[in-house]
Amino acid sequence: MIETIDNLCVAMRQHDASDLFLHEGRVPQIRLKGQLMTLGDAPLNTQTLDAFWKYCGGTAQMMDFDTSYLASDGGRFRVNLFHQLGQKGAVLRQIKISIPSLEDLQLPADLLRTWVTRPSGLVIVAGRTGSGKSTTLAATLDWLNKQEPKHIVTVEDPIEYLFHSEYCLFTQREVGLDTKSFAEGLRRALRQSPDVILVGEIRDRETAETALHAVETGHLVLTTLHSANVVETVERLQLIFPEEERLGVQRLLSNLLLGVVCQRLIPTVDGGLRPVCETFQNEGVSRKYLLEGRTRELRDILERGDDPANLSFLQALATEVRNGTINRDTAMEHCDNPMELSRALRGISNSSVEPKN
């Protein structure tokens, strides 16, 4: 019966889906380009899920269990086994081996390359859940892997991409399997002679404090935050700490932060998804703003448009509309201030902003 699950895993990989959802008595579903879709039309029976649980090391006494699965076509999956309403279920997430390039993803490649080749500093990739943050970091590290020998230690939950060492040596650790938490994994990473550390996400003060300490001691640290824009990213990192510590955090960020990429996946006119990025490079007057806690004034730097390293979402969206990759209505739906975007696009003919046939 395990063959039924294996066939579903092979099929989801053929569709390039990210997740496979299994419930007793329900038709399997996949997540494809962020959307849920059914896979086939046959509901899963109890015997099939029982067999899969047993194969993965789950027992009847377990309520939840994290494990892994290797499909017959070589695909690797992180697996969470669980109960819901007294019935068994499972979610399988594909661990990807093929990492897209920065160019394929149409990300700000030059900026990310500049930051990742610095000997130390903090790089933050921000965005909402499902905005492609992990893929951006994987593409950035994969580029570095082809450039120079570095020891890169990752602490992730879960591991979404497997790296194959070329010039770089990778040590990949998963929270829950290889280390008990991001903070603990990060502390241990500092004892493993790393050059670059990837922290999958900063969720709490302990992880944030350890990450800043790692940068202070001469390491390059890449991480993610769940935030909507650059200003919110910087504010959220500061607000993790109690008020009496924030002056010290402002000083550290002023000196240690290299930059922020905050991204959103926006539907394109050809039916795909494209990351639209707000970017911020910390240099010059922005260091003064961070030191003095004038975080909101970073918005002025982004909106001036006199430095290609500093780009607001509005400017990035307007460019995509002008290029015909995103239509005007879609851009308006994903813009924080549609009126400002409308003003930015004023004077552009309809043919330049509507979908191309």
Short mmCIF file of N, CA and C in Angstrom, two decimals, residues 153-221:
data_model
loop_
_atom_site.label_atom_id
_atom_site.label_comp_id
_atom_site.label_asym_id
_atom_site.label_seq_id
_atom_site.Cartn_x
_atom_site.Cartn_y
_atom_site.Cartn_z
N VAL A 153 27.14 27.15 7.48
CA VAL A 153 26.32 26.38 8.41
C VAL A 153 24.89 26.91 8.34
N THR A 154 23.93 26.03 8.13
CA THR A 154 22.53 26.44 8.09
C THR A 154 21.77 25.82 9.26
N VAL A 155 20.85 26.60 9.82
CA VAL A 155 19.93 26.12 10.86
C VAL A 155 18.54 26.42 10.34
N GLU A 156 17.78 25.37 10.00
CA GLU A 156 16.53 25.56 9.27
C GLU A 156 15.38 24.76 9.89
N ASP A 157 14.15 25.19 9.63
CA ASP A 157 12.96 24.51 10.12
C ASP A 157 11.82 24.72 9.14
N PRO A 158 11.61 23.77 8.17
CA PRO A 158 12.44 22.60 7.92
C PRO A 158 13.51 22.93 6.88
N ILE A 159 14.38 21.97 6.59
CA ILE A 159 15.30 22.11 5.46
C ILE A 159 14.49 22.01 4.17
N GLU A 160 14.60 23.03 3.32
CA GLU A 160 13.80 23.04 2.09
C GLU A 160 14.63 22.76 0.85
N TYR A 161 15.93 23.01 0.91
CA TYR A 161 16.83 22.74 -0.21
C TYR A 161 18.06 22.02 0.32
N LEU A 162 18.51 21.02 -0.42
CA LEU A 162 19.77 20.34 -0.10
C LEU A 162 20.87 20.90 -0.98
N PHE A 163 21.95 21.35 -0.35
CA PHE A 163 23.08 21.89 -1.08
C PHE A 163 24.11 20.81 -1.35
N HIS A 164 24.71 20.84 -2.52
CA HIS A 164 25.82 19.96 -2.86
C HIS A 164 27.08 20.81 -2.92
N SER A 165 28.05 20.47 -2.09
CA SER A 165 29.25 21.29 -1.97
C SER A 165 30.03 21.33 -3.28
N GLU A 166 30.31 22.53 -3.72
CA GLU A 166 31.22 22.74 -4.85
C GLU A 166 32.49 23.39 -4.29
N TYR A 167 32.54 24.73 -4.25
CA TYR A 167 33.63 25.38 -3.56
C TYR A 167 33.39 25.43 -2.05
N CYS A 168 32.12 25.56 -1.67
CA CYS A 168 31.79 25.70 -0.25
C CYS A 168 31.52 24.35 0.41
N LEU A 169 31.75 24.31 1.70
CA LEU A 169 31.39 23.16 2.52
C LEU A 169 30.11 23.53 3.28
N PHE A 170 29.07 22.69 3.15
CA PHE A 170 27.80 22.96 3.81
C PHE A 170 27.58 22.02 4.98
N THR A 171 27.16 22.58 6.09
CA THR A 171 26.67 21.82 7.23
C THR A 171 25.23 22.25 7.46
N GLN A 172 24.25 21.37 7.15
CA GLN A 172 22.84 21.72 7.25
C GLN A 172 22.22 21.01 8.45
N ARG A 173 21.59 21.80 9.32
CA ARG A 173 21.00 21.26 10.55
C ARG A 173 19.53 21.66 10.61
N GLU A 174 18.70 20.72 11.03
CA GLU A 174 17.27 20.97 11.08
C GLU A 174 16.79 21.04 12.53
N VAL A 175 16.02 22.08 12.82
CA VAL A 175 15.44 22.24 14.15
C VAL A 175 14.49 21.07 14.41
N GLY A 176 14.65 20.45 15.57
CA GLY A 176 13.81 19.32 15.93
C GLY A 176 14.47 17.98 15.66
N LEU A 177 15.36 17.93 14.67
CA LEU A 177 16.08 16.69 14.36
C LEU A 177 17.54 16.77 14.77
N ASP A 178 18.20 17.88 14.44
CA ASP A 178 19.63 18.02 14.70
C ASP A 178 19.94 19.00 15.82
N THR A 179 18.99 19.86 16.14
CA THR A 179 19.16 20.83 17.22
C THR A 179 17.78 21.20 17.73
N LYS A 180 17.69 21.60 18.99
CA LYS A 180 16.36 21.77 19.58
C LYS A 180 15.70 23.10 19.24
N SER A 181 16.48 24.10 18.81
CA SER A 181 15.89 25.41 18.51
C SER A 181 16.83 26.19 17.61
N PHE A 182 16.31 27.27 17.01
CA PHE A 182 17.17 28.15 16.20
C PHE A 182 18.29 28.73 17.06
N ALA A 183 17.95 29.20 18.25
CA ALA A 183 18.95 29.83 19.11
C ALA A 183 20.05 28.85 19.49
N GLU A 184 19.66 27.63 19.87
CA GLU A 184 20.64 26.62 20.24
C GLU A 184 21.50 26.24 19.04
N GLY A 185 20.88 26.03 17.89
CA GLY A 185 21.64 25.69 16.69
C GLY A 185 22.61 26.78 16.30
N LEU A 186 22.19 28.02 16.46
CA LEU A 186 23.06 29.16 16.14
C LEU A 186 24.24 29.23 17.10
N ARG A 187 23.98 29.02 18.39
CA ARG A 187 25.08 29.03 19.36
C ARG A 187 26.10 27.94 19.03
N ARG A 188 25.60 26.76 18.72
CA ARG A 188 26.50 25.65 18.37
C ARG A 188 27.25 25.93 17.07
N ALA A 189 26.59 26.60 16.15
CA ALA A 189 27.23 26.91 14.86
C ALA A 189 28.48 27.75 15.07
N LEU A 190 28.48 28.62 16.06
CA LEU A 190 29.64 29.48 16.32
C LEU A 190 30.86 28.67 16.74
N ARG A 191 30.65 27.43 17.17
CA ARG A 191 31.76 26.56 17.58
C ARG A 191 32.22 25.65 16.43
N GLN A 192 31.62 25.83 15.26
CA GLN A 192 31.90 24.93 14.13
C GLN A 192 32.72 25.61 13.04
N SER A 193 33.40 26.69 13.40
CA SER A 193 34.27 27.43 12.49
C SER A 193 33.56 27.83 11.20
N PRO A 194 32.42 28.52 11.30
CA PRO A 194 31.70 28.92 10.09
C PRO A 194 32.23 30.22 9.50
N ASP A 195 32.06 30.39 8.22
CA ASP A 195 32.27 31.69 7.58
C ASP A 195 30.93 32.39 7.37
N VAL A 196 29.92 31.59 7.02
CA VAL A 196 28.57 32.10 6.76
C VAL A 196 27.58 31.26 7.54
N ILE A 197 26.61 31.92 8.17
CA ILE A 197 25.57 31.21 8.91
C ILE A 197 24.21 31.62 8.35
N LEU A 198 23.40 30.63 8.02
CA LEU A 198 22.01 30.88 7.63
C LEU A 198 21.11 30.46 8.78
N VAL A 199 20.37 31.42 9.31
CA VAL A 199 19.38 31.14 10.35
C VAL A 199 18.02 31.24 9.67
N GLY A 200 17.31 30.12 9.58
CA GLY A 200 16.08 30.08 8.79
C GLY A 200 15.08 31.16 9.14
N GLU A 201 15.00 31.53 10.42
CA GLU A 201 14.06 32.57 10.81
C GLU A 201 14.42 33.09 12.20
N ILE A 202 14.28 34.38 12.40
CA ILE A 202 14.40 34.96 13.74
C ILE A 202 13.00 35.06 14.32
N ARG A 203 12.76 34.28 15.38
CA ARG A 203 11.43 34.22 15.97
C ARG A 203 11.37 34.82 17.37
N ASP A 204 12.52 34.92 18.04
CA ASP A 204 12.48 35.33 19.43
C ASP A 204 13.75 36.11 19.77
N ARG A 205 13.74 36.67 20.97
CA ARG A 205 14.86 37.50 21.42
C ARG A 205 16.16 36.71 21.48
N GLU A 206 16.10 35.48 21.96
CA GLU A 206 17.31 34.69 22.11
C GLU A 206 18.00 34.47 20.77
N THR A 207 17.22 34.14 19.74
CA THR A 207 17.79 33.94 18.42
C THR A 207 18.33 35.25 17.86
N ALA A 208 17.57 36.34 18.02
CA ALA A 208 18.02 37.65 17.53
C ALA A 208 19.31 38.08 18.20
N GLU A 209 19.37 37.90 19.51
CA GLU A 209 20.57 38.30 20.27
C GLU A 209 21.78 37.49 19.83
N THR A 210 21.60 36.19 19.65
CA THR A 210 22.71 35.33 19.23
C THR A 210 23.15 35.66 17.81
N ALA A 211 22.19 35.98 16.94
CA ALA A 211 22.54 36.34 15.56
C ALA A 211 23.38 37.62 15.52
N LEU A 212 22.98 38.62 16.29
CA LEU A 212 23.74 39.87 16.33
C LEU A 212 25.14 39.63 16.93
N HIS A 213 25.21 38.76 17.93
CA HIS A 213 26.52 38.43 18.49
C HIS A 213 27.40 37.74 17.46
N ALA A 214 26.80 36.86 16.65
CA ALA A 214 27.57 36.17 15.61
C ALA A 214 28.14 37.16 14.60
N VAL A 215 27.34 38.16 14.23
CA VAL A 215 27.83 39.19 13.30
C VAL A 215 28.92 40.02 13.95
N GLU A 216 28.71 40.36 15.22
CA GLU A 216 29.70 41.16 15.96
C GLU A 216 31.05 40.47 16.01
N THR A 217 31.05 39.15 16.08
CA THR A 217 32.31 38.40 16.18
C THR A 217 32.89 38.06 14.82
N GLY A 218 32.37 38.67 13.75
CA GLY A 218 33.01 38.57 12.45
C GLY A 218 32.43 37.57 11.48
N HIS A 219 31.15 37.22 11.65
CA HIS A 219 30.52 36.27 10.74
C HIS A 219 29.49 36.96 9.86
N LEU A 220 29.25 36.36 8.70
CA LEU A 220 28.17 36.80 7.84
C LEU A 220 26.94 35.97 8.19
N VAL A 221 25.85 36.63 8.55
CA VAL A 221 24.63 35.93 8.96
C VAL A 221 23.50 36.33 8.01
#
